[in-house]
C-alpha positions as a printed Julia matrix, in Angstrom:
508×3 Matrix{Float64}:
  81.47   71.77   95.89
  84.53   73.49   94.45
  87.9    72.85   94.71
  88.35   76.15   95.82
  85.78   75.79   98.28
  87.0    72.4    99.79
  90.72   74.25  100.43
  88.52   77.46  102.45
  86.65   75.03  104.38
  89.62   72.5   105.3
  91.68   75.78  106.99
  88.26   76.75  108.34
  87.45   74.03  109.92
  90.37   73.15  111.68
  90.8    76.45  112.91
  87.5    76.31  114.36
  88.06   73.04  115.93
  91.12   73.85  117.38
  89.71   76.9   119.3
  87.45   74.56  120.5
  89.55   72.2   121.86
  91.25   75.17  123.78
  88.4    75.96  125.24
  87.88   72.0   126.37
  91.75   72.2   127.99
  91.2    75.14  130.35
  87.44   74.5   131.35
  89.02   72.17  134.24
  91.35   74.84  135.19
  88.32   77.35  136.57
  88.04   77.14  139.59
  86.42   80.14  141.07
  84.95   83.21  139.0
  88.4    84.92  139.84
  89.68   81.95  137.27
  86.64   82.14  134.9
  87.25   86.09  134.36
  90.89   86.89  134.85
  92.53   83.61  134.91
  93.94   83.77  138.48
  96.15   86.84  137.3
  98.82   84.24  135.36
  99.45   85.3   132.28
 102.75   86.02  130.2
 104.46   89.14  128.67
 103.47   87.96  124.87
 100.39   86.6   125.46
  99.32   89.49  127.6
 100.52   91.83  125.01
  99.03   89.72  121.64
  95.42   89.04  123.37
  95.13   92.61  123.89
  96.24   93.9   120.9
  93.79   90.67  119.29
  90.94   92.08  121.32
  91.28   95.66  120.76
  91.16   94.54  116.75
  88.16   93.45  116.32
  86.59   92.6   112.98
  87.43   96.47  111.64
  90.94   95.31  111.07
  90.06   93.13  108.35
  87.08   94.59  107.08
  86.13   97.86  109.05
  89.74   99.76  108.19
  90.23   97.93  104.24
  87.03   98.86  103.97
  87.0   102.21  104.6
  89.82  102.91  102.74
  88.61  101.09   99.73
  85.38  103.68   99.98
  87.33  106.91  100.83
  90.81  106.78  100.32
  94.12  107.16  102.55
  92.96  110.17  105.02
  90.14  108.79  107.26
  92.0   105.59  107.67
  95.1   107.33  108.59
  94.1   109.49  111.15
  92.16  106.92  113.0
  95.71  105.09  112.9
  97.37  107.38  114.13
  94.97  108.31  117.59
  94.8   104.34  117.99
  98.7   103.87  118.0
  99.22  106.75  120.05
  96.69  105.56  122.38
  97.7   101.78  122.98
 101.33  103.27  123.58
 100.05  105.46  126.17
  97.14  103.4   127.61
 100.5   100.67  128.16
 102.67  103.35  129.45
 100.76  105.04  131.87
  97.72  102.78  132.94
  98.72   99.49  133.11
 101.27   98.89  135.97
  99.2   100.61  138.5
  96.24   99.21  137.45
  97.72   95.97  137.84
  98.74   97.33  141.23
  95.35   98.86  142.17
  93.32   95.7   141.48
  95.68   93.49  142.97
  95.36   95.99  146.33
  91.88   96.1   146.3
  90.36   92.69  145.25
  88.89   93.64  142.38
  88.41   91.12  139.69
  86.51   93.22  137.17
  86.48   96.82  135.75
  83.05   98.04  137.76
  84.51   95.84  141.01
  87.68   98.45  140.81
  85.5   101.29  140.85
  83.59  100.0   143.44
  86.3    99.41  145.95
  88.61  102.13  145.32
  86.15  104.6   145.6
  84.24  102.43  148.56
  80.8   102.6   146.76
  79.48   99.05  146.43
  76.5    99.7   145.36
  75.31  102.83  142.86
  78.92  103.03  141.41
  79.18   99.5   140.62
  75.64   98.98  139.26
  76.17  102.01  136.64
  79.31  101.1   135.19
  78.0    97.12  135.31
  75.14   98.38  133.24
  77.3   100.04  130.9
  79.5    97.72  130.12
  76.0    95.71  129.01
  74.8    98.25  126.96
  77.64   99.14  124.74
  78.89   95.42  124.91
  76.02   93.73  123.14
  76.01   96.16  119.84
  79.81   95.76  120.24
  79.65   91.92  120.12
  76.73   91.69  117.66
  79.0    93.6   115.01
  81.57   90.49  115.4
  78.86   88.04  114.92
  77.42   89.83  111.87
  81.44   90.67  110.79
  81.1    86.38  110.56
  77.92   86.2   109.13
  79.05   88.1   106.3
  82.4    86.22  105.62
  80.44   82.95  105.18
  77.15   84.58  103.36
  79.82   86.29  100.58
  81.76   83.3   100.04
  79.31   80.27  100.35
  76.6    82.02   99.68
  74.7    80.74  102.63
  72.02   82.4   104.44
  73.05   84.85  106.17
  71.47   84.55  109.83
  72.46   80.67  109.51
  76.44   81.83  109.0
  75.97   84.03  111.96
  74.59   82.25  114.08
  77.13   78.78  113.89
  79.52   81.29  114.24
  77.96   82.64  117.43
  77.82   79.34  118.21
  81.9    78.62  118.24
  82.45   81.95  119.98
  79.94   80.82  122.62
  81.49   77.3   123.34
  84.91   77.92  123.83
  84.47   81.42  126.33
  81.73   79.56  128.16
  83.97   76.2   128.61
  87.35   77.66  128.87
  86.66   81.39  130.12
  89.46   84.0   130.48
  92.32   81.72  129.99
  90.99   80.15  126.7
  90.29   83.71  125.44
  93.33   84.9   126.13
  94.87   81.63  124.75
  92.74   82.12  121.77
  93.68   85.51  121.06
  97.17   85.14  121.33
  96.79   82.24  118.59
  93.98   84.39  116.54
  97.14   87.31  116.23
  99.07   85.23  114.92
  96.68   83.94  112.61
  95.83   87.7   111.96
  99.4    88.49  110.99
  99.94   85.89  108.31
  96.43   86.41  106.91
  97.73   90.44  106.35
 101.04   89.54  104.89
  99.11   86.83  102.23
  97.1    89.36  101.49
  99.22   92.42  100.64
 101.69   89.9    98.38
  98.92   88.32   96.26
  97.24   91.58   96.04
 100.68   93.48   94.89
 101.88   90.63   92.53
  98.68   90.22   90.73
  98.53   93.71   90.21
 101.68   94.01   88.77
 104.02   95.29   91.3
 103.84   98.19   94.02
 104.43  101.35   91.59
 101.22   99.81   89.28
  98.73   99.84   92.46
  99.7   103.27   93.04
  99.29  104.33   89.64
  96.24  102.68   89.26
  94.47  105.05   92.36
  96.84  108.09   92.17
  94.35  109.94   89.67
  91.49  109.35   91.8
  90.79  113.25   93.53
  91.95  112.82   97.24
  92.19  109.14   97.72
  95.84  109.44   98.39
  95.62  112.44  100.36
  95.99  113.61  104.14
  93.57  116.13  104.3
  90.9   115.09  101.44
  88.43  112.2   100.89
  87.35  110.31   97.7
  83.79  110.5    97.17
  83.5   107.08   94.89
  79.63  108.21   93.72
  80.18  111.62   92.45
  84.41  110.92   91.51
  85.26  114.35   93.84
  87.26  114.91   96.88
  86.1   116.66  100.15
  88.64  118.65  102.42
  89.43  116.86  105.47
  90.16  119.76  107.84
  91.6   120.32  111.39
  88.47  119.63  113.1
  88.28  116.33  111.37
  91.56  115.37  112.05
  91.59  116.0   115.85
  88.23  114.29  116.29
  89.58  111.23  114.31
  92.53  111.47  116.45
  90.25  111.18  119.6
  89.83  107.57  118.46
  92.87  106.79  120.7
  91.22  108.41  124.22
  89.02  104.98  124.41
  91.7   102.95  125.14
  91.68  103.98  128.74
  88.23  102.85  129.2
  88.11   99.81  126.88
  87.16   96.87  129.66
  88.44   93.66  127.6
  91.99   95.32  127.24
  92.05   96.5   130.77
  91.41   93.44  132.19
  94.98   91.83  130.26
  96.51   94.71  132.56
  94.91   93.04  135.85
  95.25   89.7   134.76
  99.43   90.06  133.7
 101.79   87.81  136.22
 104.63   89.84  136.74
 104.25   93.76  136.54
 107.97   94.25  135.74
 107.24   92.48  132.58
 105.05   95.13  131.1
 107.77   96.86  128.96
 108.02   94.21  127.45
 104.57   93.54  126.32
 104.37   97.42  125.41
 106.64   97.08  123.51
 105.44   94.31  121.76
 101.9    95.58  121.63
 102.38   98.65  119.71
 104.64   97.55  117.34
 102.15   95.19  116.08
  99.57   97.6   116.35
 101.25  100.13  114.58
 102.27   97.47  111.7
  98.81   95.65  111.16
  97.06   98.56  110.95
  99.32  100.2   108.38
  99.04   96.52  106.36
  94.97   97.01  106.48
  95.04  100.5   105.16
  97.2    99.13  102.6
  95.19   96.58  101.8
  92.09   98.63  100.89
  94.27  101.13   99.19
  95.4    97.7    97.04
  91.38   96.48   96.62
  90.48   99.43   95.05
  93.64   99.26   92.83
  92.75   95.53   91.99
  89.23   97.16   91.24
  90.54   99.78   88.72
  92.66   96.67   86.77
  89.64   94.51   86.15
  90.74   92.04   88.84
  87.92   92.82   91.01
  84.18   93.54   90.85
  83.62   97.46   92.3
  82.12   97.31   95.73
  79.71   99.6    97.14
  78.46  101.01  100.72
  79.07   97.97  103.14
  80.07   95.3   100.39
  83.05   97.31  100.64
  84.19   95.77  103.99
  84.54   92.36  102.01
  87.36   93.17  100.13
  89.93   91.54  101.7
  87.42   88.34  101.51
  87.14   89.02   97.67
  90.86   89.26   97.94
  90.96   85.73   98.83
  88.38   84.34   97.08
  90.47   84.92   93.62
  93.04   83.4    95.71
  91.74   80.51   96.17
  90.59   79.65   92.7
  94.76   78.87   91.85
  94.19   75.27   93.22
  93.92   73.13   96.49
  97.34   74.73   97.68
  96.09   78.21   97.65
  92.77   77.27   98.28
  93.68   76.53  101.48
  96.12   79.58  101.83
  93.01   81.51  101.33
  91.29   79.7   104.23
  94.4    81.07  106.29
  93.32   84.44  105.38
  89.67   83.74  105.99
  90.21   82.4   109.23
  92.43   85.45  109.98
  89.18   87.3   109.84
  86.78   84.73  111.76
  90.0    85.32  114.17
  89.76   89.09  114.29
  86.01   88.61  115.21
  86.31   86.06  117.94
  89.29   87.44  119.37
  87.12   90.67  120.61
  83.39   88.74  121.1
  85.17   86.1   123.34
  86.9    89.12  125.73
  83.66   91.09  125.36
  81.07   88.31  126.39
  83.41   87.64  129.02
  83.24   91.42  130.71
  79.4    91.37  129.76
  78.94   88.22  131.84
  81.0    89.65  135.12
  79.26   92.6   135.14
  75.47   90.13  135.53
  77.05   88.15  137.66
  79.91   89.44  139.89
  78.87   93.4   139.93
  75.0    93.02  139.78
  73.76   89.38  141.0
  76.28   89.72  144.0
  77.39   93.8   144.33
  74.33   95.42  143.49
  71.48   92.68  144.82
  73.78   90.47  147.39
  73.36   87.29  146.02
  75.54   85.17  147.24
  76.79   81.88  145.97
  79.42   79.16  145.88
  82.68   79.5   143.35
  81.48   76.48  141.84
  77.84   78.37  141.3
  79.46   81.52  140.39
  81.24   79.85  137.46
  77.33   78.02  136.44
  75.62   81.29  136.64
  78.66   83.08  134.66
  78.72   80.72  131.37
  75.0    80.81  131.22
  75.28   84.7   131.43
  77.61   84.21  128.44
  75.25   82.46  126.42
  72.15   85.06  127.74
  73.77   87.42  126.24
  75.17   86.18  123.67
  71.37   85.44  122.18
  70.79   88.99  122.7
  73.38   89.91  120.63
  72.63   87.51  117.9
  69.22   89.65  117.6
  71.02   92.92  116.8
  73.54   91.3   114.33
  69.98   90.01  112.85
  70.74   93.32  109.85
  73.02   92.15  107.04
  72.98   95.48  105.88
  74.9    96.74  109.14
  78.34   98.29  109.05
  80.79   96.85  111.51
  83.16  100.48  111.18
  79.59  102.27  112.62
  78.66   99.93  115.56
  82.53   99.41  116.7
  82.85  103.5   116.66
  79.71  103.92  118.78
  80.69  101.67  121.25
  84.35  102.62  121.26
  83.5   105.98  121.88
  80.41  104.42  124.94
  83.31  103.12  126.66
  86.06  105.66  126.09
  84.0   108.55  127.37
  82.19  106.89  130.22
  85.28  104.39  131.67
  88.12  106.29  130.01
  87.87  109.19  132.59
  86.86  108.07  135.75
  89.62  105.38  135.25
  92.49  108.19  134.68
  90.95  109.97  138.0
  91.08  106.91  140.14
  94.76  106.49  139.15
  96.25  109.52  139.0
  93.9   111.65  141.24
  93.96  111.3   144.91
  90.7   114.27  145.45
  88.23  112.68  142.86
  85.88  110.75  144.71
  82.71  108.53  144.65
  80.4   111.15  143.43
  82.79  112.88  140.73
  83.23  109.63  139.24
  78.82  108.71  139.22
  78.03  111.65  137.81
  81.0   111.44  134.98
  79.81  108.01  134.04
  76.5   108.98  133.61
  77.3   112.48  131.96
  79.75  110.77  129.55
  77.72  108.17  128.58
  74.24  110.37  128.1
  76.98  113.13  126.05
  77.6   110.13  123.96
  73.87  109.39  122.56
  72.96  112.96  122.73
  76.15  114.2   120.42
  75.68  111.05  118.21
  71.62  111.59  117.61
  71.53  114.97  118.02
  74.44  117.66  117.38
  76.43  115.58  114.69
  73.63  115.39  112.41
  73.52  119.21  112.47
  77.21  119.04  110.26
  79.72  121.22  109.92
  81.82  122.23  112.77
  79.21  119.78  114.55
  80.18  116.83  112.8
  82.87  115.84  115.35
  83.12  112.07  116.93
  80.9   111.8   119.87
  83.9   110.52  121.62
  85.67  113.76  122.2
  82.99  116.15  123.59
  81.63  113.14  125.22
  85.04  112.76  127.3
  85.36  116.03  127.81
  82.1   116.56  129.64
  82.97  113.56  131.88
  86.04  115.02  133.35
  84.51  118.58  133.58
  82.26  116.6   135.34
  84.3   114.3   137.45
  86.46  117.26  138.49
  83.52  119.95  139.54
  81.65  117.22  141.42
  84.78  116.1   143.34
  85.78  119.35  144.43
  81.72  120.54  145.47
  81.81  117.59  147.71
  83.51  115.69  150.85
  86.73  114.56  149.85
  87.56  110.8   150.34
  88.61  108.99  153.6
  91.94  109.05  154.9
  92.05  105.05  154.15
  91.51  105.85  150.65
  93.85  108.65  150.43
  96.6   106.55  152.19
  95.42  103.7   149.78
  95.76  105.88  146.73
  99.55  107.13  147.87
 100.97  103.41  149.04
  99.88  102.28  145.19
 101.68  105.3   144.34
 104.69  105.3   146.15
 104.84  101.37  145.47
């Protein structure tokens, strides 16, 4: 084995371990499922803000975002920046203090258990949004695993299913032994991790390119790359206009944050609500910054490309760039072999930090909202916390088989599910907030009308092009409230206990 090889695998490794070890701590501190999925509602300011932020960021910080700008240039990148910044701010502005409220008020413990009880439907409600959060969440966590699969197949040259699948492996043992606690734990670590791995990255990229003005002038003549309303088209050389349309369904990127399950639940799960400015602040700061370092850094591939320094990479080889990055890195000696294993792990930390939160909400929804809400079965805390870490691993198999395609694209699978979640949870969450009148059948029929917009749009009208080819998120959203609003009103308004409900959260 290489030296260089030796250095990656020594960084590796130990981050691996440690996660591990994490996980080993806080399985003795799970008591109930109310500890297994939201940690007793204990945790800090920073680490409520970093685990978030480290869950929201899945694997397309590192390789989704680098690697569409290494295929197409500044615009696409930048206007999918901008709707996620915009959104986190918001989504920690306006949503998270009286959701923390809410759940504490109700008893809910999960996303679908919150819809249930504010809206009194234990049943129906609860069993839709339970299955939801199912079917978007295993295509959403089999794009980490394969994100991991990748890493190891491009710079070991392993088999790729075997990469995968030790990572799955990792992911699996620490969220099944340590549940919400270790994942939040973990994330909080992993953004750390995340940060230095971006800020290696972007000074080895800049200094063996020759300095900031040469990797702009080594992309500058390429048609649109450095534009805000074109594309680069790397096969043909040309630029495409990037045109209002475009730009405001890119910007609709930022309306899933308000149904994204794994970051709502650090809302519910934060100790002290009067410390949320402070982990809003801190959240989209370092939102706003890594992001802007990822763009950069495919902006800086490409330019490393054009010098000689690095092979051209095509179609979804280009999400590997910032592995590539390292690779030459490492090949400097033991020292920065090892520095690239920091960056390296930054990545395998990008993934985990979003499967862990992800199988976690997958696994309540089996066993808190279906086993017990929808079906009644009822067991012991010590039971509940069994049936949930085999749930974890159930479905964690299942989402090994999707991630089963090499040839996947993390940037597609994380969109489609971004936009499953934004459209379907993102709406009838702002209603039971903000809207005393919506009620129990406003928000079934916007779930199911969001969510059924989202696969028709995304099969159907967006192939047609043109002014069709808009993300599924937006239209999809839009017909949910439509929806949500026109079914409230057509029907019996809620009890007086719910009104009163709704009014002493608000008043609180």
């Amino acid at each position: 084995m290489k030296t260089s090889e030796i250095g990656i695998l020594i960084s590796i490794a130990f981050y691996m371990i440690a996660i591990i070890c994490i996980g080993i701590y806080y399985a003795k501190k799970n008591n109930d499922a109310g500890d297994f999925y939201l940690g007793g509602r204990k945790l800090g300011p920073f680490v409520t803000a970093m685990s978030a932020e480290a869950s929201d960021m899945s694997s397309y910080l590192l390789m989704g975002l680098p690697g569409l700008a290494y295929l197409s240039g500044v615009c696409d990148v930048f206007w999918t920046i901008v709707g996620l910044a915009a959104g986190t701010y918001v989504n920690w502005l306006i949503v998270a203090k009286r959701l923390r409220r809410y759940t504490a008020k109700v008893n809910a413990i999960t996303i679908p258990d919150f819809f249930a009880n504010r809206y009194r439907d234990k049943k129906m409600l609860k069993g839709i949004a339970a299955l939801i959060i199912i079917v978007f969440f295993v295509p959403y966590t089999a794009s980490g695993f394969a994100a991991c699969g990748k890493l190891f197949h491009s710079l070991f040259n392993v088999d790729y299913m075997t990469a995968m699948i030790i990572s799955a492996i990792v992911i699996i043992a620490y969220t099944t032994l340590g549940g919400f606690l270790a994942a939040s734990t973990t994330d909080f670590i992993q953004s750390i991790i995340m940060s230095i791995a971006l800020i290696i990255v972007v000074c080895f990229g800049v200094y063996s390119v020759g300095g900031m003005d040469q990797v702009i002038a080594n992309v500058k003549e390429l048609p649109g790359f450095l534009n805000f309303n074109a594309t680069y088209d790397a096969a043909t050389g040309t630029s495409s206009p990037y045109g209002i349309i475009t730009i405001v369904s890119t910007l609709a990127w930022g309306l899933g944050y308000f149904g994204m399950p794994h970051i709502l639940l650090r809302f519910m799960a934060i100790e002290d609500e009067k410390k949320i400015k402070l982990s809003r602040r801190i959240a989209s700061i370092w939102v706003v910054i890594a992001m802007g370092i990822a763009l950069f850094i495919g902006i800086m591939g490409l330019s490393m490309t054009q010098a000689g320094i690095l092979t051209h990479l095509e179609g979804s080889a280009t999400e590997t760039v910032i592995v590539e990055i390292a690779r030459i890195l490492s090949q400097n000696g033991i020292f920065f072999a090892i520095v690239a294993g920091v960056i390296l792990a930054g990545i395998l930390a990008s993934t985990m930090s979003t499967s862990d939160s992800q199988l976690l909400a997958a696994s309540s929804s089996i066993t808190e909202n279906i086993m017990d809400g929808v079906f009644g079965v009822k067991l012991s805390d010590k039971a509940k916390v069994i049936v949930a870490r085999c749930s974890v691993i159930i479905i964690s198999i299942i989402s090994i088989f999707f991630a089963a395609d090499p040839d996947s694209n993390v940037f597609t699978i994380v969109s489609f599910a971004w936009a499953g979640f934004g459209a379907t949870f993102g709406p009838i969450m702002l209603f039971a907030l903000f809207w005393k009148r919506s009620n129990k059948y406003g928000a079934i029929v916007g779930l199911v009308s969001g969510g059924a917009m989202v696969f028709i749009w995304k099969f159907l009208v967006r192939p047609l092009g043109g002014a069709w080819d808009i993300y599924e998120l937006l239209p999809a959203f839009i017909v949910a409230c439509v929806f949500n609003v026109v079914i409230s009103l057509l029907t019996k308004a809620p009890e007086q206990e719910i009104i009163d409900e709704f009014e002493s959260i608000k008043e609180a």
